[in-house]
């Protein structure tokens, strides 16, 4: 509370020179906050992160997301968050902003090495933004994207996963996705070019013993030009 009594410039110099670690920041001086962020002179917690991001974006925020942190373009702050991304997603990012990640930040989260798979699934499962699998470069991350339920519900994504990730088969991860979104998929036409993809997908769905009857009934009419033979 008394930081401004000796002036912003003096405090900024002291913060740069000393190894301070502030436990409870306030929003009285954006210049001092910037200096604190520059030298990591703060304890990483929801309150402090909210104060720093709000100040840098000149916004009155009541919740945070990785997207908002990235929008600050503050290198040291972003690196601090990325170092503890799992902890931030679990304890510091909150709704409504936490459900508004961008395609770019979703991809960064999928690729993160500092957050666990459980962290990623818990955080990403309610995202408003969905992504197409062709923007995910790594096959293991494509599978993770399905588990996180951040994949746009389209037959194109189903077929891409079958062809590229699961070796022309409908694996367990893809079955879960198809079952969960069978109603949405039932309202979409299956791409007919190339024709073999459509036929292969139908054969795989017929052969599986794990797709429940309701889901199967919802989607089978999308394959009207094929007879249901092996």
PDB file of C-alpha atoms in Angstrom:
ATOM      1  CA  UNK A   1       0.000   0.000   0.000  1.00  0.00           C
ATOM      2  CA  UNK A   2       2.933   2.384   0.588  1.00  0.00           C
ATOM      3  CA  UNK A   3       4.818   1.764  -2.660  1.00  0.00           C
ATOM      4  CA  UNK A   4       4.002   5.131  -4.169  1.00  0.00           C
ATOM      5  CA  UNK A   5       5.222   7.113  -1.153  1.00  0.00           C
ATOM      6  CA  UNK A   6       8.801   7.106  -2.462  1.00  0.00           C
ATOM      7  CA  UNK A   7       7.833   7.386  -6.121  1.00  0.00           C
ATOM      8  CA  UNK A   8       7.440   5.004  -9.025  1.00  0.00           C
ATOM      9  CA  UNK A   9      10.926   5.479 -10.449  1.00  0.00           C
ATOM     10  CA  UNK A  10      12.659   4.753  -7.168  1.00  0.00           C
ATOM     11  CA  UNK A  11      10.540   1.700  -6.483  1.00  0.00           C
ATOM     12  CA  UNK A  12      11.105   0.379  -9.991  1.00  0.00           C
ATOM     13  CA  UNK A  13      14.847   0.698  -9.488  1.00  0.00           C
ATOM     14  CA  UNK A  14      14.660  -1.058  -6.110  1.00  0.00           C
ATOM     15  CA  UNK A  15      12.568  -3.880  -7.524  1.00  0.00           C
ATOM     16  CA  UNK A  16      15.084  -4.416 -10.324  1.00  0.00           C
ATOM     17  CA  UNK A  17      18.025  -4.446  -7.912  1.00  0.00           C
ATOM     18  CA  UNK A  18      16.595  -6.413  -4.963  1.00  0.00           C
ATOM     19  CA  UNK A  19      15.189  -9.926  -4.897  1.00  0.00           C
ATOM     20  CA  UNK A  20      11.702  -9.003  -3.762  1.00  0.00           C
ATOM     21  CA  UNK A  21       8.768 -11.407  -4.012  1.00  0.00           C
ATOM     22  CA  UNK A  22       5.432  -9.659  -3.517  1.00  0.00           C
ATOM     23  CA  UNK A  23       2.669 -11.815  -2.097  1.00  0.00           C
ATOM     24  CA  UNK A  24      -0.323  -9.538  -2.645  1.00  0.00           C
ATOM     25  CA  UNK A  25      -0.164  -7.030  -5.494  1.00  0.00           C
ATOM     26  CA  UNK A  26      -2.431  -4.034  -5.927  1.00  0.00           C
ATOM     27  CA  UNK A  27      -3.349  -2.083  -9.046  1.00  0.00           C
ATOM     28  CA  UNK A  28      -2.207   1.392  -8.045  1.00  0.00           C
ATOM     29  CA  UNK A  29       0.752   1.677 -10.449  1.00  0.00           C
ATOM     30  CA  UNK A  30       0.954   0.018 -13.854  1.00  0.00           C
ATOM     31  CA  UNK A  31       4.632   1.009 -14.146  1.00  0.00           C
ATOM     32  CA  UNK A  32       5.541  -0.746 -10.892  1.00  0.00           C
ATOM     33  CA  UNK A  33       3.488  -3.789 -11.875  1.00  0.00           C
ATOM     34  CA  UNK A  34       5.316  -3.962 -15.203  1.00  0.00           C
ATOM     35  CA  UNK A  35       8.656  -3.906 -13.406  1.00  0.00           C
ATOM     36  CA  UNK A  36       7.487  -6.589 -10.974  1.00  0.00           C
ATOM     37  CA  UNK A  37       6.504  -8.788 -13.917  1.00  0.00           C
ATOM     38  CA  UNK A  38       9.772  -8.084 -15.731  1.00  0.00           C
ATOM     39  CA  UNK A  39      11.836  -9.568 -12.899  1.00  0.00           C
ATOM     40  CA  UNK A  40       9.352 -12.197 -11.626  1.00  0.00           C
ATOM     41  CA  UNK A  41       9.116 -10.396  -8.279  1.00  0.00           C
ATOM     42  CA  UNK A  42       5.748 -11.879  -7.313  1.00  0.00           C
ATOM     43  CA  UNK A  43       4.215 -15.054  -6.021  1.00  0.00           C
ATOM     44  CA  UNK A  44       2.293 -16.807  -8.778  1.00  0.00           C
ATOM     45  CA  UNK A  45      -1.346 -17.023  -7.738  1.00  0.00           C
ATOM     46  CA  UNK A  46      -4.772 -16.164  -9.068  1.00  0.00           C
ATOM     47  CA  UNK A  47      -4.978 -12.721  -7.429  1.00  0.00           C
ATOM     48  CA  UNK A  48      -1.520 -11.557  -8.517  1.00  0.00           C
ATOM     49  CA  UNK A  49      -1.926 -12.900 -12.047  1.00  0.00           C
ATOM     50  CA  UNK A  50      -5.299 -11.204 -12.382  1.00  0.00           C
ATOM     51  CA  UNK A  51      -3.837  -7.879 -11.250  1.00  0.00           C
ATOM     52  CA  UNK A  52      -0.896  -8.119 -13.679  1.00  0.00           C
ATOM     53  CA  UNK A  53      -2.921  -9.165 -16.730  1.00  0.00           C
ATOM     54  CA  UNK A  54      -5.659  -6.611 -16.026  1.00  0.00           C
ATOM     55  CA  UNK A  55      -3.068  -3.862 -15.776  1.00  0.00           C
ATOM     56  CA  UNK A  56      -1.206  -4.855 -18.938  1.00  0.00           C
ATOM     57  CA  UNK A  57      -4.386  -5.161 -21.000  1.00  0.00           C
ATOM     58  CA  UNK A  58      -5.965  -2.073 -19.389  1.00  0.00           C
ATOM     59  CA  UNK A  59      -9.098  -4.096 -18.671  1.00  0.00           C
ATOM     60  CA  UNK A  60     -11.249  -4.758 -15.624  1.00  0.00           C
ATOM     61  CA  UNK A  61     -11.051  -8.547 -15.547  1.00  0.00           C
ATOM     62  CA  UNK A  62     -12.713 -10.894 -13.095  1.00  0.00           C
ATOM     63  CA  UNK A  63     -11.465 -14.131 -14.661  1.00  0.00           C
ATOM     64  CA  UNK A  64      -8.435 -15.288 -16.630  1.00  0.00           C
ATOM     65  CA  UNK A  65      -7.400 -17.560 -19.477  1.00  0.00           C
ATOM     66  CA  UNK A  66      -4.189 -18.540 -21.209  1.00  0.00           C
ATOM     67  CA  UNK A  67      -5.387 -16.500 -24.189  1.00  0.00           C
ATOM     68  CA  UNK A  68      -5.543 -13.330 -22.089  1.00  0.00           C
ATOM     69  CA  UNK A  69      -2.063 -13.975 -20.683  1.00  0.00           C
ATOM     70  CA  UNK A  70      -0.719 -14.328 -24.236  1.00  0.00           C
ATOM     71  CA  UNK A  71      -2.465 -11.121 -25.295  1.00  0.00           C
ATOM     72  CA  UNK A  72      -0.313  -9.136 -22.854  1.00  0.00           C
ATOM     73  CA  UNK A  73       2.680  -9.909 -25.114  1.00  0.00           C
ATOM     74  CA  UNK A  74       4.792  -9.672 -21.966  1.00  0.00           C
ATOM     75  CA  UNK A  75       7.578 -12.192 -22.474  1.00  0.00           C
ATOM     76  CA  UNK A  76       8.533 -12.757 -18.835  1.00  0.00           C
ATOM     77  CA  UNK A  77       4.919 -13.092 -17.681  1.00  0.00           C
ATOM     78  CA  UNK A  78       4.045 -15.541 -20.454  1.00  0.00           C
ATOM     79  CA  UNK A  79       7.138 -17.634 -19.743  1.00  0.00           C
ATOM     80  CA  UNK A  80       6.286 -17.702 -16.022  1.00  0.00           C
ATOM     81  CA  UNK A  81       2.767 -18.946 -16.776  1.00  0.00           C
ATOM     82  CA  UNK A  82       3.948 -21.495 -19.348  1.00  0.00           C
ATOM     83  CA  UNK A  83       6.425 -22.916 -16.837  1.00  0.00           C
ATOM     84  CA  UNK A  84       3.485 -23.708 -14.517  1.00  0.00           C
ATOM     85  CA  UNK A  85       0.721 -24.036 -17.106  1.00  0.00           C
ATOM     86  CA  UNK A  86      -0.888 -27.061 -15.470  1.00  0.00           C
ATOM     87  CA  UNK A  87      -1.091 -25.238 -12.142  1.00  0.00           C
ATOM     88  CA  UNK A  88      -2.479 -22.122 -13.830  1.00  0.00           C
ATOM     89  CA  UNK A  89      -5.179 -24.064 -15.680  1.00  0.00           C
ATOM     90  CA  UNK A  90      -6.173 -25.874 -12.509  1.00  0.00           C
ATOM     91  CA  UNK A  91      -6.062 -23.023  -9.991  1.00  0.00           C
ATOM     92  CA  UNK A  92      -5.833 -19.621 -11.690  1.00  0.00           C
ATOM     93  CA  UNK A  93      -7.764 -19.619 -14.938  1.00  0.00           C
ATOM     94  CA  UNK A  94     -11.516 -19.541 -14.372  1.00  0.00           C
ATOM     95  CA  UNK A  95     -14.805 -19.146 -16.183  1.00  0.00           C
ATOM     96  CA  UNK A  96     -16.068 -17.393 -18.140  1.00  0.00           C
ATOM     97  CA  UNK A  97     -12.735 -16.464 -19.765  1.00  0.00           C
ATOM     98  CA  UNK A  98     -11.246 -19.938 -19.273  1.00  0.00           C
ATOM     99  CA  UNK A  99     -13.816 -21.352 -21.711  1.00  0.00           C
ATOM    100  CA  UNK A 100     -12.879 -18.838 -24.429  1.00  0.00           C
ATOM    101  CA  UNK A 101      -9.444 -20.016 -25.516  1.00  0.00           C
ATOM    102  CA  UNK A 102      -8.478 -19.403 -29.148  1.00  0.00           C
ATOM    103  CA  UNK A 103      -7.436 -22.025 -31.668  1.00  0.00           C
ATOM    104  CA  UNK A 104      -3.818 -20.938 -31.180  1.00  0.00           C
ATOM    105  CA  UNK A 105      -3.878 -21.270 -27.389  1.00  0.00           C
ATOM    106  CA  UNK A 106      -5.720 -24.598 -27.572  1.00  0.00           C
ATOM    107  CA  UNK A 107      -2.939 -25.901 -29.814  1.00  0.00           C
ATOM    108  CA  UNK A 108      -0.311 -24.550 -27.405  1.00  0.00           C
ATOM    109  CA  UNK A 109      -2.023 -26.280 -24.492  1.00  0.00           C
ATOM    110  CA  UNK A 110      -2.185 -29.575 -26.387  1.00  0.00           C
ATOM    111  CA  UNK A 111       1.554 -29.317 -27.072  1.00  0.00           C
ATOM    112  CA  UNK A 112       2.537 -28.158 -23.575  1.00  0.00           C
ATOM    113  CA  UNK A 113       5.110 -30.228 -21.701  1.00  0.00           C
ATOM    114  CA  UNK A 114       4.382 -28.609 -18.325  1.00  0.00           C
ATOM    115  CA  UNK A 115       0.737 -29.654 -18.024  1.00  0.00           C
ATOM    116  CA  UNK A 116      -0.415 -33.227 -17.561  1.00  0.00           C
ATOM    117  CA  UNK A 117      -2.905 -34.944 -19.828  1.00  0.00           C
ATOM    118  CA  UNK A 118      -5.453 -34.844 -17.011  1.00  0.00           C
ATOM    119  CA  UNK A 119      -4.891 -31.067 -16.654  1.00  0.00           C
ATOM    120  CA  UNK A 120      -5.485 -30.595 -20.363  1.00  0.00           C
ATOM    121  CA  UNK A 121      -8.628 -32.734 -20.520  1.00  0.00           C
ATOM    122  CA  UNK A 122     -10.173 -31.056 -17.470  1.00  0.00           C
ATOM    123  CA  UNK A 123      -9.432 -27.568 -18.795  1.00  0.00           C
ATOM    124  CA  UNK A 124     -10.254 -27.997 -22.476  1.00  0.00           C
ATOM    125  CA  UNK A 125     -13.393 -30.130 -22.295  1.00  0.00           C
ATOM    126  CA  UNK A 126     -15.775 -27.138 -22.111  1.00  0.00           C
ATOM    127  CA  UNK A 127     -14.135 -24.854 -24.667  1.00  0.00           C
ATOM    128  CA  UNK A 128     -16.395 -22.775 -26.896  1.00  0.00           C
ATOM    129  CA  UNK A 129     -13.831 -22.865 -29.707  1.00  0.00           C
ATOM    130  CA  UNK A 130     -13.344 -26.157 -31.533  1.00  0.00           C
ATOM    131  CA  UNK A 131     -10.503 -27.051 -33.890  1.00  0.00           C
ATOM    132  CA  UNK A 132     -10.073 -29.197 -36.979  1.00  0.00           C
ATOM    133  CA  UNK A 133      -7.644 -32.078 -36.730  1.00  0.00           C
ATOM    134  CA  UNK A 134      -5.671 -30.975 -39.780  1.00  0.00           C
ATOM    135  CA  UNK A 135      -4.202 -28.085 -37.762  1.00  0.00           C
ATOM    136  CA  UNK A 136      -2.793 -30.499 -35.147  1.00  0.00           C
ATOM    137  CA  UNK A 137       0.589 -31.657 -36.422  1.00  0.00           C
ATOM    138  CA  UNK A 138       1.356 -34.516 -34.055  1.00  0.00           C
ATOM    139  CA  UNK A 139      -0.737 -37.714 -34.195  1.00  0.00           C
ATOM    140  CA  UNK A 140      -0.594 -38.260 -30.442  1.00  0.00           C
ATOM    141  CA  UNK A 141      -1.905 -34.713 -29.969  1.00  0.00           C
ATOM    142  CA  UNK A 142      -4.730 -35.461 -32.420  1.00  0.00           C
ATOM    143  CA  UNK A 143      -5.758 -38.306 -30.121  1.00  0.00           C
ATOM    144  CA  UNK A 144      -5.464 -36.005 -27.123  1.00  0.00           C
ATOM    145  CA  UNK A 145      -7.630 -33.412 -28.885  1.00  0.00           C
ATOM    146  CA  UNK A 146     -10.372 -36.036 -29.224  1.00  0.00           C
ATOM    147  CA  UNK A 147     -10.054 -36.896 -25.531  1.00  0.00           C
ATOM    148  CA  UNK A 148     -10.294 -33.205 -24.654  1.00  0.00           C
ATOM    149  CA  UNK A 149     -13.377 -32.860 -26.860  1.00  0.00           C
ATOM    150  CA  UNK A 150     -12.016 -29.779 -28.611  1.00  0.00           C
ATOM    151  CA  UNK A 151     -12.422 -31.226 -32.123  1.00  0.00           C
ATOM    152  CA  UNK A 152     -15.013 -29.736 -34.452  1.00  0.00           C
ATOM    153  CA  UNK A 153     -17.757 -32.287 -34.981  1.00  0.00           C
ATOM    154  CA  UNK A 154     -17.556 -33.129 -38.692  1.00  0.00           C
ATOM    155  CA  UNK A 155     -17.311 -36.304 -40.736  1.00  0.00           C
ATOM    156  CA  UNK A 156     -14.160 -34.829 -42.286  1.00  0.00           C
ATOM    157  CA  UNK A 157     -12.462 -34.928 -38.881  1.00  0.00           C
ATOM    158  CA  UNK A 158     -13.707 -38.473 -38.247  1.00  0.00           C
ATOM    159  CA  UNK A 159     -12.319 -39.664 -41.581  1.00  0.00           C
ATOM    160  CA  UNK A 160      -9.041 -37.779 -41.173  1.00  0.00           C
ATOM    161  CA  UNK A 161      -8.468 -39.407 -37.790  1.00  0.00           C
ATOM    162  CA  UNK A 162      -9.333 -42.862 -39.168  1.00  0.00           C
ATOM    163  CA  UNK A 163      -6.970 -42.474 -42.120  1.00  0.00           C
ATOM    164  CA  UNK A 164      -4.015 -40.780 -40.449  1.00  0.00           C
ATOM    165  CA  UNK A 165      -4.043 -41.750 -36.775  1.00  0.00           C
ATOM    166  CA  UNK A 166      -5.819 -45.077 -36.332  1.00  0.00           C
ATOM    167  CA  UNK A 167      -4.523 -46.990 -39.347  1.00  0.00           C
ATOM    168  CA  UNK A 168      -7.805 -47.101 -41.321  1.00  0.00           C
ATOM    169  CA  UNK A 169      -9.685 -48.352 -38.267  1.00  0.00           C
ATOM    170  CA  UNK A 170     -12.272 -46.869 -35.929  1.00  0.00           C
ATOM    171  CA  UNK A 171     -10.369 -47.133 -32.646  1.00  0.00           C
ATOM    172  CA  UNK A 172     -11.681 -46.672 -29.111  1.00  0.00           C
ATOM    173  CA  UNK A 173     -10.999 -42.922 -29.033  1.00  0.00           C
ATOM    174  CA  UNK A 174     -12.860 -42.366 -32.285  1.00  0.00           C
ATOM    175  CA  UNK A 175     -15.771 -44.534 -31.141  1.00  0.00           C
ATOM    176  CA  UNK A 176     -16.183 -42.433 -28.006  1.00  0.00           C
ATOM    177  CA  UNK A 177     -16.192 -39.281 -30.132  1.00  0.00           C
ATOM    178  CA  UNK A 178     -18.730 -40.685 -32.611  1.00  0.00           C
ATOM    179  CA  UNK A 179     -21.014 -41.937 -29.833  1.00  0.00           C
ATOM    180  CA  UNK A 180     -20.922 -38.651 -27.964  1.00  0.00           C
ATOM    181  CA  UNK A 181     -21.675 -36.612 -31.076  1.00  0.00           C
ATOM    182  CA  UNK A 182     -23.887 -39.045 -33.003  1.00  0.00           C
ATOM    183  CA  UNK A 183     -26.856 -36.663 -33.060  1.00  0.00           C
ATOM    184  CA  UNK A 184     -24.761 -33.840 -34.536  1.00  0.00           C
ATOM    185  CA  UNK A 185     -23.144 -36.193 -37.048  1.00  0.00           C
ATOM    186  CA  UNK A 186     -26.579 -37.511 -38.052  1.00  0.00           C
ATOM    187  CA  UNK A 187     -27.410 -34.036 -39.368  1.00  0.00           C
ATOM    188  CA  UNK A 188     -24.336 -33.913 -41.625  1.00  0.00           C
ATOM    189  CA  UNK A 189     -23.648 -35.682 -44.879  1.00  0.00           C
ATOM    190  CA  UNK A 190     -20.646 -37.984 -45.016  1.00  0.00           C
ATOM    191  CA  UNK A 191     -18.128 -36.716 -47.614  1.00  0.00           C
ATOM    192  CA  UNK A 192     -18.392 -38.816 -50.772  1.00  0.00           C
ATOM    193  CA  UNK A 193     -15.033 -37.923 -52.213  1.00  0.00           C
ATOM    194  CA  UNK A 194     -12.991 -40.042 -52.045  1.00  0.00           C
ATOM    195  CA  UNK A 195     -15.672 -42.721 -52.191  1.00  0.00           C
ATOM    196  CA  UNK A 196     -13.442 -45.328 -50.557  1.00  0.00           C
ATOM    197  CA  UNK A 197     -13.235 -43.316 -47.326  1.00  0.00           C
ATOM    198  CA  UNK A 198     -16.993 -43.388 -46.945  1.00  0.00           C
ATOM    199  CA  UNK A 199     -17.174 -47.109 -47.653  1.00  0.00           C
ATOM    200  CA  UNK A 200     -14.281 -47.903 -45.285  1.00  0.00           C
ATOM    201  CA  UNK A 201     -15.856 -45.905 -42.470  1.00  0.00           C
ATOM    202  CA  UNK A 202     -19.203 -47.662 -42.868  1.00  0.00           C
ATOM    203  CA  UNK A 203     -17.523 -51.088 -42.856  1.00  0.00           C
ATOM    204  CA  UNK A 204     -15.625 -50.196 -39.695  1.00  0.00           C
ATOM    205  CA  UNK A 205     -18.765 -49.022 -37.939  1.00  0.00           C
ATOM    206  CA  UNK A 206     -20.640 -52.174 -38.922  1.00  0.00           C
ATOM    207  CA  UNK A 207     -17.811 -54.422 -37.725  1.00  0.00           C
ATOM    208  CA  UNK A 208     -17.412 -52.842 -34.292  1.00  0.00           C
ATOM    209  CA  UNK A 209     -19.174 -54.367 -31.317  1.00  0.00           C
ATOM    210  CA  UNK A 210     -18.734 -51.271 -29.170  1.00  0.00           C
ATOM    211  CA  UNK A 211     -20.857 -48.574 -30.855  1.00  0.00           C
ATOM    212  CA  UNK A 212     -24.137 -48.419 -28.975  1.00  0.00           C
ATOM    213  CA  UNK A 213     -27.376 -48.993 -30.867  1.00  0.00           C
ATOM    214  CA  UNK A 214     -28.704 -45.464 -30.411  1.00  0.00           C
ATOM    215  CA  UNK A 215     -25.556 -43.909 -31.852  1.00  0.00           C
ATOM    216  CA  UNK A 216     -25.503 -46.413 -34.715  1.00  0.00           C
ATOM    217  CA  UNK A 217     -29.145 -45.724 -35.520  1.00  0.00           C
ATOM    218  CA  UNK A 218     -28.500 -41.975 -35.473  1.00  0.00           C
ATOM    219  CA  UNK A 219     -25.715 -42.087 -38.060  1.00  0.00           C
ATOM    220  CA  UNK A 220     -26.345 -45.084 -40.320  1.00  0.00           C
ATOM    221  CA  UNK A 221     -28.758 -43.190 -42.568  1.00  0.00           C
ATOM    222  CA  UNK A 222     -25.883 -40.965 -43.671  1.00  0.00           C
ATOM    223  CA  UNK A 223     -24.546 -43.932 -45.661  1.00  0.00           C
ATOM    224  CA  UNK A 224     -27.623 -44.395 -47.828  1.00  0.00           C
ATOM    225  CA  UNK A 225     -25.849 -45.335 -51.057  1.00  0.00           C
ATOM    226  CA  UNK A 226     -24.107 -48.383 -49.541  1.00  0.00           C
ATOM    227  CA  UNK A 227     -25.717 -51.690 -48.781  1.00  0.00           C
ATOM    228  CA  UNK A 228     -24.999 -52.900 -45.253  1.00  0.00           C
ATOM    229  CA  UNK A 229     -22.768 -55.803 -46.245  1.00  0.00           C
ATOM    230  CA  UNK A 230     -19.353 -56.747 -44.940  1.00  0.00           C
TER     231      UNK A 230
END
